[in-house]
Coordinates of C-alpha atoms in Angstrom, one line a residue:
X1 CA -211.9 188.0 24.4
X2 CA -214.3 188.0 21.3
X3 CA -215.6 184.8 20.5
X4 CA -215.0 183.2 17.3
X5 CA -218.2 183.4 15.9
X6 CA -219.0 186.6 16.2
X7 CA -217.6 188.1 12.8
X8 CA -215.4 191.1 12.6
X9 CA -215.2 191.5 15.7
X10 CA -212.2 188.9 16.5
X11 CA -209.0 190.5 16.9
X12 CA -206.3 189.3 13.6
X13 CA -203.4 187.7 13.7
X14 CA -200.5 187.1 12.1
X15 CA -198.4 183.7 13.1
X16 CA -195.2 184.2 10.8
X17 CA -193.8 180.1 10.5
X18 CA -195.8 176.7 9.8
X19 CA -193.5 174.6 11.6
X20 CA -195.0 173.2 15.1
X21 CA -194.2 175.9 16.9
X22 CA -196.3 178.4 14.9
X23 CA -199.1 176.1 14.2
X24 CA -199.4 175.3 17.9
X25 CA -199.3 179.2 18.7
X26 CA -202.4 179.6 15.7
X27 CA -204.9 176.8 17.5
X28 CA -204.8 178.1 20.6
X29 CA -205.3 181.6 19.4
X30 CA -208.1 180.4 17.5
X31 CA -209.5 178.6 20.2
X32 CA -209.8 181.6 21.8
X33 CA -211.5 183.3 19.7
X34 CA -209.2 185.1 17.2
X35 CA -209.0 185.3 13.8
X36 CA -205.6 184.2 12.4
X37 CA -203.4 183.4 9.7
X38 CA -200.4 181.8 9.1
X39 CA -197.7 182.2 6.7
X40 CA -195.0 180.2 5.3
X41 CA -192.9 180.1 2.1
X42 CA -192.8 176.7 2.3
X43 CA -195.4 174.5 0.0
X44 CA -196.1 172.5 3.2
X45 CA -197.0 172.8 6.6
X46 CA -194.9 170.8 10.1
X47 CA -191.4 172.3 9.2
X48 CA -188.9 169.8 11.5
X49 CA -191.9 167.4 11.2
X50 CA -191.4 165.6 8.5
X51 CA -193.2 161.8 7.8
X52 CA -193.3 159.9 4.5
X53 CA -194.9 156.7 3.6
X54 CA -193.8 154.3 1.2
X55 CA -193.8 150.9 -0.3
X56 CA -195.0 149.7 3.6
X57 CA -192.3 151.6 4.9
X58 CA -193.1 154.9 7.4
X59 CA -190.4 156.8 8.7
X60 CA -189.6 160.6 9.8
X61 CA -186.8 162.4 8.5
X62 CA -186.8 165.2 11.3
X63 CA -187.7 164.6 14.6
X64 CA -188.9 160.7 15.5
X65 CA -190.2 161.3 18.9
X66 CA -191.2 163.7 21.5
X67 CA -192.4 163.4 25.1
X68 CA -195.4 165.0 27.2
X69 CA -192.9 166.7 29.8
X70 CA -194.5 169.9 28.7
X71 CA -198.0 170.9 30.4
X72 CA -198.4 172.6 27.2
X73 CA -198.3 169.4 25.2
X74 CA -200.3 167.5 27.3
X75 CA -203.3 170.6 27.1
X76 CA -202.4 170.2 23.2
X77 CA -203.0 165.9 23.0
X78 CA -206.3 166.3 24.7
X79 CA -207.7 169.1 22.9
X80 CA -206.7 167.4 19.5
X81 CA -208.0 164.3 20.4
X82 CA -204.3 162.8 19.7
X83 CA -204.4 160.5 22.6
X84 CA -205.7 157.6 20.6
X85 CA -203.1 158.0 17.6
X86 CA -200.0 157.9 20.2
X87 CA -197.6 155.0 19.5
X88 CA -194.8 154.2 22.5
X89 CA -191.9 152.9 21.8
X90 CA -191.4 148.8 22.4
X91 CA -188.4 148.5 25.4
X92 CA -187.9 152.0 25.0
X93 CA -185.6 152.1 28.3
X94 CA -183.7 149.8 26.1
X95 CA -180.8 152.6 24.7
X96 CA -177.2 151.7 23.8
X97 CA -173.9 153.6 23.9
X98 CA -170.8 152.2 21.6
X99 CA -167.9 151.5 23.8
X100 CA -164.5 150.0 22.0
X101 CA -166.4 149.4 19.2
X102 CA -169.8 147.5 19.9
X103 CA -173.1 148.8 21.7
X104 CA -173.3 148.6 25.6
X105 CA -177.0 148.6 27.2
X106 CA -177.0 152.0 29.2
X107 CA -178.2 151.1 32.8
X108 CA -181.4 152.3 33.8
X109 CA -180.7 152.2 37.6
X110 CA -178.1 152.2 40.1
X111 CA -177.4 148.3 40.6
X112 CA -177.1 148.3 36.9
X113 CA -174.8 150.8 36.9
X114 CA -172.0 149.3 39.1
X115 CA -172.4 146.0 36.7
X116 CA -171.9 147.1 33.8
X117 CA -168.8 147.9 32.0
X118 CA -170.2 151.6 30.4
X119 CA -167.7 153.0 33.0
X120 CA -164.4 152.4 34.9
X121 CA -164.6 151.9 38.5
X122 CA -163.5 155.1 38.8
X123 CA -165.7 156.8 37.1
X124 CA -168.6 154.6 38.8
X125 CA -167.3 155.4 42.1
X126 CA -167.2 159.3 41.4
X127 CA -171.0 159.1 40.0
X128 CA -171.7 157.5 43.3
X129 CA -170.2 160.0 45.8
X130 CA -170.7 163.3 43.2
X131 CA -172.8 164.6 46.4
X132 CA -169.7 164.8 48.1
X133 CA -166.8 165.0 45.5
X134 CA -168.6 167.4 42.7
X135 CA -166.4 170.7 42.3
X136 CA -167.7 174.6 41.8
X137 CA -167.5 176.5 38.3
X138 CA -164.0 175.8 36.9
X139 CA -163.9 179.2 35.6
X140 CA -162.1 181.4 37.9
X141 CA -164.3 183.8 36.3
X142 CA -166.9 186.0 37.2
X143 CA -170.1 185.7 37.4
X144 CA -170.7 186.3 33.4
X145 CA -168.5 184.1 32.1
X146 CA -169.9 181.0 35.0
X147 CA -173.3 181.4 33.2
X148 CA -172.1 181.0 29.8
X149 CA -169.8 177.8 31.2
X150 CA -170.3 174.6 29.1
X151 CA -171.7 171.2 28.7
X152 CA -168.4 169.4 29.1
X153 CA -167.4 171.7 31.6
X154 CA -170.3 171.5 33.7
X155 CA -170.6 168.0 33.4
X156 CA -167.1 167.0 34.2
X157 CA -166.6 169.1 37.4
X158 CA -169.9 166.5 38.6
X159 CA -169.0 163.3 37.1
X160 CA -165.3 163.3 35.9
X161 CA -164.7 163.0 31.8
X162 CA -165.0 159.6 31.5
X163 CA -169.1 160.3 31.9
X164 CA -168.5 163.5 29.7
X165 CA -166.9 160.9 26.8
X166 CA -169.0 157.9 27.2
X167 CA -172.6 159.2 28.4
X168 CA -172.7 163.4 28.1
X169 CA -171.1 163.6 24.3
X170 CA -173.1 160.7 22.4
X171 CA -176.5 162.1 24.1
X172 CA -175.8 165.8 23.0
X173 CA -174.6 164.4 19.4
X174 CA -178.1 162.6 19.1
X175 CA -180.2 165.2 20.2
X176 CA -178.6 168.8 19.0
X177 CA -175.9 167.1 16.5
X178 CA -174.1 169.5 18.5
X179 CA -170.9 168.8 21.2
X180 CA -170.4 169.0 25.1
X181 CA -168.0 171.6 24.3
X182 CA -169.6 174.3 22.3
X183 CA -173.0 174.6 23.8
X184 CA -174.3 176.8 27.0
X185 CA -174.7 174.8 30.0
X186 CA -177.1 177.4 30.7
X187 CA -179.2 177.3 27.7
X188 CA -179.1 173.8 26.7
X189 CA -179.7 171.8 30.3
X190 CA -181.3 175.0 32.1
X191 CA -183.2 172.9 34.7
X192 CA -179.9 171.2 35.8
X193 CA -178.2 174.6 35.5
X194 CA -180.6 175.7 37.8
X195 CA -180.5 172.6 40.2
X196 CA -177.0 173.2 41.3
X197 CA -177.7 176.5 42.2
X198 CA -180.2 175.5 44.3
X199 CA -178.3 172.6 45.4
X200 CA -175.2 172.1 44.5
X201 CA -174.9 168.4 43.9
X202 CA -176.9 167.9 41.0
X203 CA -177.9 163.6 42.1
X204 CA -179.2 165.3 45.5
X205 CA -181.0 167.9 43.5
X206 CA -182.8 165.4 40.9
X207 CA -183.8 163.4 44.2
X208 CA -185.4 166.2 46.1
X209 CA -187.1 167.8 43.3
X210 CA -188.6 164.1 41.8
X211 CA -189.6 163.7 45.8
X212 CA -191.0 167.2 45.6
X213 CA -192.7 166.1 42.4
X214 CA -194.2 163.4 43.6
X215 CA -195.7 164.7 46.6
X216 CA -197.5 167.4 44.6
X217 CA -199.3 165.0 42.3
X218 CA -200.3 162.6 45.3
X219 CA -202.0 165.4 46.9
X220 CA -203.8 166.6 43.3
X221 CA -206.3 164.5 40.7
X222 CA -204.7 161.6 39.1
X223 CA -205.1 160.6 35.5
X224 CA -207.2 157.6 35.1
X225 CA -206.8 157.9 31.3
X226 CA -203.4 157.4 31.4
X227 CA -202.4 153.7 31.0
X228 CA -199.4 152.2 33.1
X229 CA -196.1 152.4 31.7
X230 CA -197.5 154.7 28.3
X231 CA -194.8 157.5 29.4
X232 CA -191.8 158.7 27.8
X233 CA -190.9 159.3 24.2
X234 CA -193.5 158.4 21.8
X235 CA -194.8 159.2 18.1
X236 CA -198.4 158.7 16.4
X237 CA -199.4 156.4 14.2
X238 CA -198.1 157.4 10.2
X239 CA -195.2 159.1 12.1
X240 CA -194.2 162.4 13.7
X241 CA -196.1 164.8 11.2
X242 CA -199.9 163.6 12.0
X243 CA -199.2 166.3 14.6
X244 CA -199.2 169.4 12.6
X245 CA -201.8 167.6 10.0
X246 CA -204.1 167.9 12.8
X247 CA -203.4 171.2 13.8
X248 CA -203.5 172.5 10.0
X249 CA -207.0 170.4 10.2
X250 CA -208.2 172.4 13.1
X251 CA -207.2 175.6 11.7
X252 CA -208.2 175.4 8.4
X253 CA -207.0 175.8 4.9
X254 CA -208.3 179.6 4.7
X255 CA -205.9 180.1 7.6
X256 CA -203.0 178.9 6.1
X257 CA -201.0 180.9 3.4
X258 CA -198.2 178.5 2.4
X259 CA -195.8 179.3 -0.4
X260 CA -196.0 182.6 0.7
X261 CA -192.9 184.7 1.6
X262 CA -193.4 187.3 4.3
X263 CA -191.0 190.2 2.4
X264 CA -191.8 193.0 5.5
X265 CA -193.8 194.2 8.6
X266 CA -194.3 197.4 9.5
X267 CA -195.7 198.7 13.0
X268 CA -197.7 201.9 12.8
X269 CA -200.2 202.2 16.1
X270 CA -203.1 204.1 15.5
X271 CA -204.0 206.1 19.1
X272 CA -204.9 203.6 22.0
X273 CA -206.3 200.5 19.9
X274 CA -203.9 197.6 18.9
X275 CA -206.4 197.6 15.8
X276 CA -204.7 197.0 12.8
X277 CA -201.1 198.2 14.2
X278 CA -199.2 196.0 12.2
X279 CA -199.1 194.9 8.2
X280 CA -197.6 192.4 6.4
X281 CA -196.4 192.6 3.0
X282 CA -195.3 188.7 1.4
X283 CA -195.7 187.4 -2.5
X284 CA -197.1 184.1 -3.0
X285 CA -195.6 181.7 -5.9
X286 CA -199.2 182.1 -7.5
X287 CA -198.9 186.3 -6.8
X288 CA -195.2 187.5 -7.4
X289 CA -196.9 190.9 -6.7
X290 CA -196.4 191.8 -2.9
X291 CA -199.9 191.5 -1.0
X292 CA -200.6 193.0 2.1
X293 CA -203.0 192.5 4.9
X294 CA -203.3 194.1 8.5
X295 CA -203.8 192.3 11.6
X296 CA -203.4 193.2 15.5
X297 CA -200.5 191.3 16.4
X298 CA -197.3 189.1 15.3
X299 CA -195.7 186.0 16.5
X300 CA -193.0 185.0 14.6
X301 CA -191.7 181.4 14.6
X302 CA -189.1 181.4 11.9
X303 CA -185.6 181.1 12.4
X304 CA -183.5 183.9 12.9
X305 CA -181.2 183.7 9.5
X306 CA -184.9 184.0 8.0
X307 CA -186.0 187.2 10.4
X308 CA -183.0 189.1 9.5
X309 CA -184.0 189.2 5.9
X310 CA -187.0 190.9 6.5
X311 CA -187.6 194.3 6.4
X312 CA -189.2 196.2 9.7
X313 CA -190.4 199.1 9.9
X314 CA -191.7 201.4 13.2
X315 CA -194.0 204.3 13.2
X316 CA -193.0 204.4 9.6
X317 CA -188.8 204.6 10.1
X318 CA -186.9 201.2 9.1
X319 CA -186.2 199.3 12.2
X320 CA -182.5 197.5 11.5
X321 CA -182.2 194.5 12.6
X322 CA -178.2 195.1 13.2
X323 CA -178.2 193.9 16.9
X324 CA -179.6 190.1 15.7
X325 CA -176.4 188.2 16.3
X326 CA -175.3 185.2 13.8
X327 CA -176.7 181.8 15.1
X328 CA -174.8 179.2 13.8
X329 CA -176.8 176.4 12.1
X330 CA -175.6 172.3 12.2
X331 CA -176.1 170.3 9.1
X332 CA -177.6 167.0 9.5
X333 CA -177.8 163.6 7.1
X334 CA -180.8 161.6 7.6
X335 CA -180.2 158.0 5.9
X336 CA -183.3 155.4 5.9
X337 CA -181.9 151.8 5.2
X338 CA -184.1 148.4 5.6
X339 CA -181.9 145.0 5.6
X340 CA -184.0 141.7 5.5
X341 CA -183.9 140.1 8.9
X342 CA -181.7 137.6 8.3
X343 CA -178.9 139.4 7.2
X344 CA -179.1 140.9 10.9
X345 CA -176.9 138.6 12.8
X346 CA -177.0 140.7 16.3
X347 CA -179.9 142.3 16.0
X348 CA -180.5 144.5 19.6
X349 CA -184.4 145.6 20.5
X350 CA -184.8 149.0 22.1
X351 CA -184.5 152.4 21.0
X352 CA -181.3 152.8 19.2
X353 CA -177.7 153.1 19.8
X354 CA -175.5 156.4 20.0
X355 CA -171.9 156.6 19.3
X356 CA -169.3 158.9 21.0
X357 CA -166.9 161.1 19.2
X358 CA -164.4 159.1 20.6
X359 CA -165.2 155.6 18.6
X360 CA -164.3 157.5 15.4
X361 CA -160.8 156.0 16.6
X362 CA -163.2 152.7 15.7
X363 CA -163.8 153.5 12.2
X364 CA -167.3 154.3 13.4
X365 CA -168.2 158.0 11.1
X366 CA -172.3 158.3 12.8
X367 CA -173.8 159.6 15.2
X368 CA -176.3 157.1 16.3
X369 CA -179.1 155.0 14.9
X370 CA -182.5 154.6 15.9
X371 CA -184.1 151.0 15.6
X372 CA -187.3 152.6 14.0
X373 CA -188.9 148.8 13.0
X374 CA -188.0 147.2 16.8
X375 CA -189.7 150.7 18.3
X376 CA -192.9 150.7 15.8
X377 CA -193.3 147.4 14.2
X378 CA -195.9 148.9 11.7
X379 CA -193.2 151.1 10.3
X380 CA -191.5 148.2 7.9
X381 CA -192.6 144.5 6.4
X382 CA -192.4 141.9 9.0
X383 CA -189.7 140.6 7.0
X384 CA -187.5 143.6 7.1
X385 CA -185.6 146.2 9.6
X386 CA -185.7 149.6 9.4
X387 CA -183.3 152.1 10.8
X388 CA -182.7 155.7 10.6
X389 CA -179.1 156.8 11.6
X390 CA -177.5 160.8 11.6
X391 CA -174.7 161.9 9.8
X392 CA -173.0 165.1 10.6
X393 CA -173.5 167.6 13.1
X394 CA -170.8 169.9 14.7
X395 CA -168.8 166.5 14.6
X396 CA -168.4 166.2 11.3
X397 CA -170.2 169.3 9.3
X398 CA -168.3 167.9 5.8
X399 CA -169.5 164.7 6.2
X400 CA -173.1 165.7 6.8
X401 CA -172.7 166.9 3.1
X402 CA -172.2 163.8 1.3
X403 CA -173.4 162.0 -1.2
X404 CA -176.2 159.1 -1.1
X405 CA -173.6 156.6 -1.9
X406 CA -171.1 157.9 0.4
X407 CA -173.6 157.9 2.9
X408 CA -175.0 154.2 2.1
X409 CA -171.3 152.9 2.1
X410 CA -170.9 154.9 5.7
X411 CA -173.9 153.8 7.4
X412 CA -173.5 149.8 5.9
X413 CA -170.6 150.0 7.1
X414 CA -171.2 150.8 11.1
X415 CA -174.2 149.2 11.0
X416 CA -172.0 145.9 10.2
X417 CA -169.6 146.6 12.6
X418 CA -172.6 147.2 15.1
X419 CA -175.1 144.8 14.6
X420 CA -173.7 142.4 11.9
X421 CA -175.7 143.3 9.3
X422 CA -174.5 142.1 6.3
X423 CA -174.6 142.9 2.5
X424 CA -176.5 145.4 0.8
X425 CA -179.7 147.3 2.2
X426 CA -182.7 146.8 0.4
X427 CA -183.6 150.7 0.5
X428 CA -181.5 153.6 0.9
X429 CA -183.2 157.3 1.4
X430 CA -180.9 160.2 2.3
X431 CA -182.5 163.3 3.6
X432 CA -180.3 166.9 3.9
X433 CA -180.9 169.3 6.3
X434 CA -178.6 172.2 5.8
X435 CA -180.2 173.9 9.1
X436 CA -181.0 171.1 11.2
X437 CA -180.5 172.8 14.5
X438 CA -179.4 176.1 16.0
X439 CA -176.9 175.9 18.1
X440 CA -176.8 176.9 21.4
X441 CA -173.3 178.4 22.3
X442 CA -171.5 179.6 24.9
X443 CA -172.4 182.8 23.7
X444 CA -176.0 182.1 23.5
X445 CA -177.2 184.7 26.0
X446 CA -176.2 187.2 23.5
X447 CA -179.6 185.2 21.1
X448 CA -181.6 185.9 24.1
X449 CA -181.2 189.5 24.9
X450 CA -181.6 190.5 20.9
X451 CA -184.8 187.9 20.7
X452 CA -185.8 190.6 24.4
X453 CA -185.0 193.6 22.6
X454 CA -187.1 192.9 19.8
X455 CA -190.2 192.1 21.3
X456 CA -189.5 195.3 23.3
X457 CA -188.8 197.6 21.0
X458 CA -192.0 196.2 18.7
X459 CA -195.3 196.1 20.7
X460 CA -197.9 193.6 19.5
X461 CA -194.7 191.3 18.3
X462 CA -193.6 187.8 20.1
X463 CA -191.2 185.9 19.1
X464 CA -191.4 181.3 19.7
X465 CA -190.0 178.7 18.2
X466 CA -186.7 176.2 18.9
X467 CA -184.5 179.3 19.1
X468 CA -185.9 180.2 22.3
X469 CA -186.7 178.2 25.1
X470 CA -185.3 174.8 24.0
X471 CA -184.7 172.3 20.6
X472 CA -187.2 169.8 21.7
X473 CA -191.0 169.3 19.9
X474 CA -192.4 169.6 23.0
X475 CA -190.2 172.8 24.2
X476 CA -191.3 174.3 20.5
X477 CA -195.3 173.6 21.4
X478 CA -194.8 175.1 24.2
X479 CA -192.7 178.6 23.2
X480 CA -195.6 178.6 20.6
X481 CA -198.2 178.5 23.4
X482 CA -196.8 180.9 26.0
X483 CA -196.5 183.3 22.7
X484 CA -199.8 182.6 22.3
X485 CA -200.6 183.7 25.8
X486 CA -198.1 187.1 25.5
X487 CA -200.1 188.7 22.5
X488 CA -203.6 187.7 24.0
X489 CA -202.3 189.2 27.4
X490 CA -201.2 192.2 25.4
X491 CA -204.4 192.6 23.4
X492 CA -206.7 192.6 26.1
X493 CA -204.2 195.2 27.9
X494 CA -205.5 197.2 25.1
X495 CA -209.3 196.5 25.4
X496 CA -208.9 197.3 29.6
X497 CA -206.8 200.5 29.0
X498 CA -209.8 201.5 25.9
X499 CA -212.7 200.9 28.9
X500 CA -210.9 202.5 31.4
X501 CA -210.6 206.0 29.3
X502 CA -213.8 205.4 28.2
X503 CA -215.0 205.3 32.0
X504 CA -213.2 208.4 33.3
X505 CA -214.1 210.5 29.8
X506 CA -218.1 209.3 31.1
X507 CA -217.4 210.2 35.1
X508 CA -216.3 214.0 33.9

C-alpha cells in the first residue's frame, strides 16, 4: 500500500455517505494510506448522529448510545483518542418495562427474576427449564421459509408469549421502532439465530459461548486501561455526534464534499489497473453544473431508496438497478421535554423505561423514554429533568407524524401516568425522521442477495452501512470498516496481478 505522503501515488477513493458508517470506512482508508473523498448531499456530516446544545441542555435526536461489542469500535476509540471523552451511563443496568400501566425494574439476574412480578409463574417457570421445554421452527416449512422465521416466532417457541409481550416486543420497539412480528429472526438477532443451530436451547447456548468467551481472554493480554465496571452502552461528552466530529477532524475538510449530490457512477476498467476505473458525476448547491472526478474504487454507505436513484453505468452500458428490492423505511418522533424536579413525584434513576404494544390498552401511545438527565447529569440544569421519549415506529407510523403539540400533549401525558410528572414541561423539541430505520423483514434475505449482486456485478464497488450487517452504531462502524478492508484487499489484488505480469513478460 502507498503511503500517504507520498503524492500521487495513493490510490483514490470514493466513500459515497457521511453518516458513521462512511466516515469510519474514509479514516481507516486514509490511515492506510489512500487518498479519499467523501460525498454527501447533506450540509452536515454524522447522518443518524445527531447532538445539539442548548440553553444548558445536550441531547441527541438519533441514536443516544452505543456499545464497544464491536472489535472494530474498539480499534476506532483508540486510534481517535475517544477514550477520554466517553461518558457511561449512571445505574445503567437500571431499565424498566411498563406492566398494567406503571414501570417494573427488569431483573438483571436469575434470583431477581423469580421475585419480580415482570412475568407469571408460568412464564418464569418456562424461562427456567427452556433447555428442556424450547420447541423446533414452528413452520412446517422448509428450509427457506425456517430462515426467514420471525422475532415473535422465534422467541415464543423458547420462552412462551408472555416474554414475547412483556420483554421481546418493548426491546425491538426501542431499538428498530420496529415489531417481533415483521422482522427476520435471521437478520435482526443473527448471533442467537445462529446459537440454536449450534445448540438448540438458546440459555445453554449463551452459557457455553460466554464460558468459551471467557476462557479466551484469560488466556490473552488484559486491558489495564479499562476501568472496572466502564462497559456497556455509553456516549461522549456533548453527545453522540463528537464521534463523527472527530472522524471529519481526522479526515479533513478537503476530504469532505457535503452538499453534494452524487447524480451517477460509471465503471469503465482500463486493461489490468484498477486506476481510475470508476467516475463520479454529483452537483454541489454552490455548482448546479455536474462535476466529475475519477477514483479507484467505491464504497457506498447510503441507503438503498437513495442508491436506486442513481444512475450506473458498466463498460459504458446503463447498469439498472431493477433487482434492488423496496426496503421499507419506519418513521420515528423524537420529543425532548425538561420538567423542574419537583414536579417529578416518582422519579426512577436508570436508563429509561420501554412500553409494550400491549399497554396502549393503558392509554400509554410511546414507545419508551430514556432518562437522559439521571444517565448524564451534565445534559440538563441541576434543577431540571430531561428525557427523550419515541413516537412512532411500525406501531403507530400515523402517529409518528404528528404535530409538536400533539406530541407534547402525548408524551405529558405518559410521562404523568409513569412517573407523576405534573403540569407543563419547561421545553418541548420534536425531531422527525421520516426514515429512521430500515426494516428488516421476513423477506430481508431478498436485501442481501441484491446488496451481493451488486458488488458482484461492479468490481472496485462495496457496499456498508445499517442496511447490511445490523442497525446498531457499532454494527455501522464496523460494515464501514470491513468495506474498508474489501476495496483495499481488491486494490492490492490489482497491484499483485500488475507485478506478476510484469515478472513473467521479464522471465521470457
Amino acid at each position: 500500500m502507498a503511503p500517504a505522503n507520498q503524492k500521487g501515488a495513493a490510490k483514490k477513493v470514493a466513500v459515497i455517505g457521511a453518516g458513521v458508517s462512511g466516515l469510519a470506512a474514509a479514516y481507516k482508508l486514509k490511515c492506510h494510506g489512500l487518498d479519499v473523498t467523501v460525498f454527501d448531499a447533506e450540509d452536515r456530516a454524522g447522518g443518524k448522529l445527531r447532538s445539539v446544545s442548548q440553553n444548558g441542555l445536550i441531547w441527541d435526536e438519533g441514536a443516544n448510545t452505543m456499545t464497544a461489542s464491536e472489535m472494530e469500535v474498539e480499534t476506532l476509540l483508540d486510534n481517535l483518542g475517544l477514550h477520554e471523552m466517553q461518558q457511561f451511563p449512571i445505574s445503567q443496568n437500571k431499565r424498566y418495562i411498563v406492566r398494567n400501566g406503571m414501570p417494573v425494574l427488569i431483573p438483571t439476574h436469575p434470583i431477581s427474576l423469580i421475585t419480580s412480578n415482570i412475568l407469571s409463574a408460568k412464564s418464569k417457570f418456562r424461562l427456567v427449564l427452556e433447555p428442556f421445554m424450547w420447541k423446533k421452527s414452528c413452520s412446517s416449512e422448509e428450509d427457506k421459509d425456517y430462515k426467514d422465521e420471525s422475532l415473535g416466532c422465534f422467541f415464543e417457541r423458547h420462552f412462551g408469549k408472555e416474554v414475547v409481550e412483556y420483554l421481546i416486543d418493548p426491546f425491538v420497539a426501542g431499538t428498530t421502532a420496529g415489531d417481533p412480528e415483521s422482522l427476520s429472526m435471521r437478520h435482526s438477532f443473527p448471533e442467537l439465530w445462529n446459537l440454536e443451530k449450534r445448540f438448540g436451547s438458546i440459555i445453554v447456548g449463551a452459557i457455553r459461548s460466554k464460558l468459551s468467551a471467557k476462557g479466551k481472554k484469560n488466556g490473552g493480554k488484559k486491558d489495564s486501561m479499562r476501568k472496572k465496571g466502564q462497559r456497556g452502552s455509553f456516549s461522549f461528552q456533548g453527545g453522540m455526534q463528537m464521534l463523527t466530529e472527530r472522524l471529519c477532524k481526522e479526515l479533513g475538510k478537503d476530504d469532505l464534499k457535503l452538499k453534494s449530490k452524487v447524480l451517477s457512477l460509471a465503471y469503465s476498467p482500463s486493461g489490468n489497473s484498477a486506476s481510475d476505473n470508476w467516475s463520479v458525476s454529483y452537483a454541489s448547491q454552490h455548482n448546479k453544473n455536474t462535476q466529475q472526478l475519477s477514483f479507484d474504487g467505491v464504497i457506498m454507505t447510503a441507503p438503498l431508496f437513495n442508491v436506486k436513484e442513481m444512475k450506473f453505468t458498466r463498460t459504458g452500458k446503463p447498469f439498472v438497478l431493477e433487482f434492488l428490492p423496496e426496503v421499507t423505511y419506519l418513521p420515528l418522533s423524537v420529543i425532548i421535554t425538561t420538567f423542574k424536579k419537583e414536579n417529578v413525584k416518582r422519579p426512577l434513576e436508570g436508563f429509561g423505561v420501554l412500553v409494550p404494544s400491549k399497554e396502549q390498552q393503558n392509554n400509554l401511545k410511546t414507545l419508551g423514554t430514556l432518562f437522559s438527565s439521571m444517565m448524564f447529569p451534565d445534559r440538563a440544569p441541576s434543577d431540571q429533568y430531561l428525557y427523550t421519549t419515541f413516537v412512532g415506529g411500525s406501531r403507530n407510523r400515523e402517529l409518528a407524524k404528528a404535530s409538536t403539540d400533539e406530541m407534547k400533549e402525548i408524551v405529558t401525558s405518559d410521562l404523568s401516568q409513569l412517573l407523576g410528572a405534573e403540569g407543563e414541561p419547561t421545553f418541548v423539541h420534536h425531531f422527525y425522521w421520516s426514515r429512521a430505520f430500515p426494516q428488516y423483514g421476513r423477506n430481508y434475505s431478498t436485501v442481501i442477495e441484491a446488496i451481493d449482486k451488486m458488488e458482484k456485478s461492479l468490481p472496485g464497488f462495496f457496499y456498508a452501512g445499517n442496511h447490511k450487517g445490523g442497525l446498531s452504531v457499532g454494527k455501522a462502524i464496523a460494515s464501514g470498516c470491513k468495506a474498508a478492508d474489501l476495496l483495499m484487499s481488491y486494490l492490492d489484488s490489482y497491484s499483485d496481478d500488475k507485478l506478476s505480469k510484469k515478472s513473467t513478460e521479464g522471465a521470457n
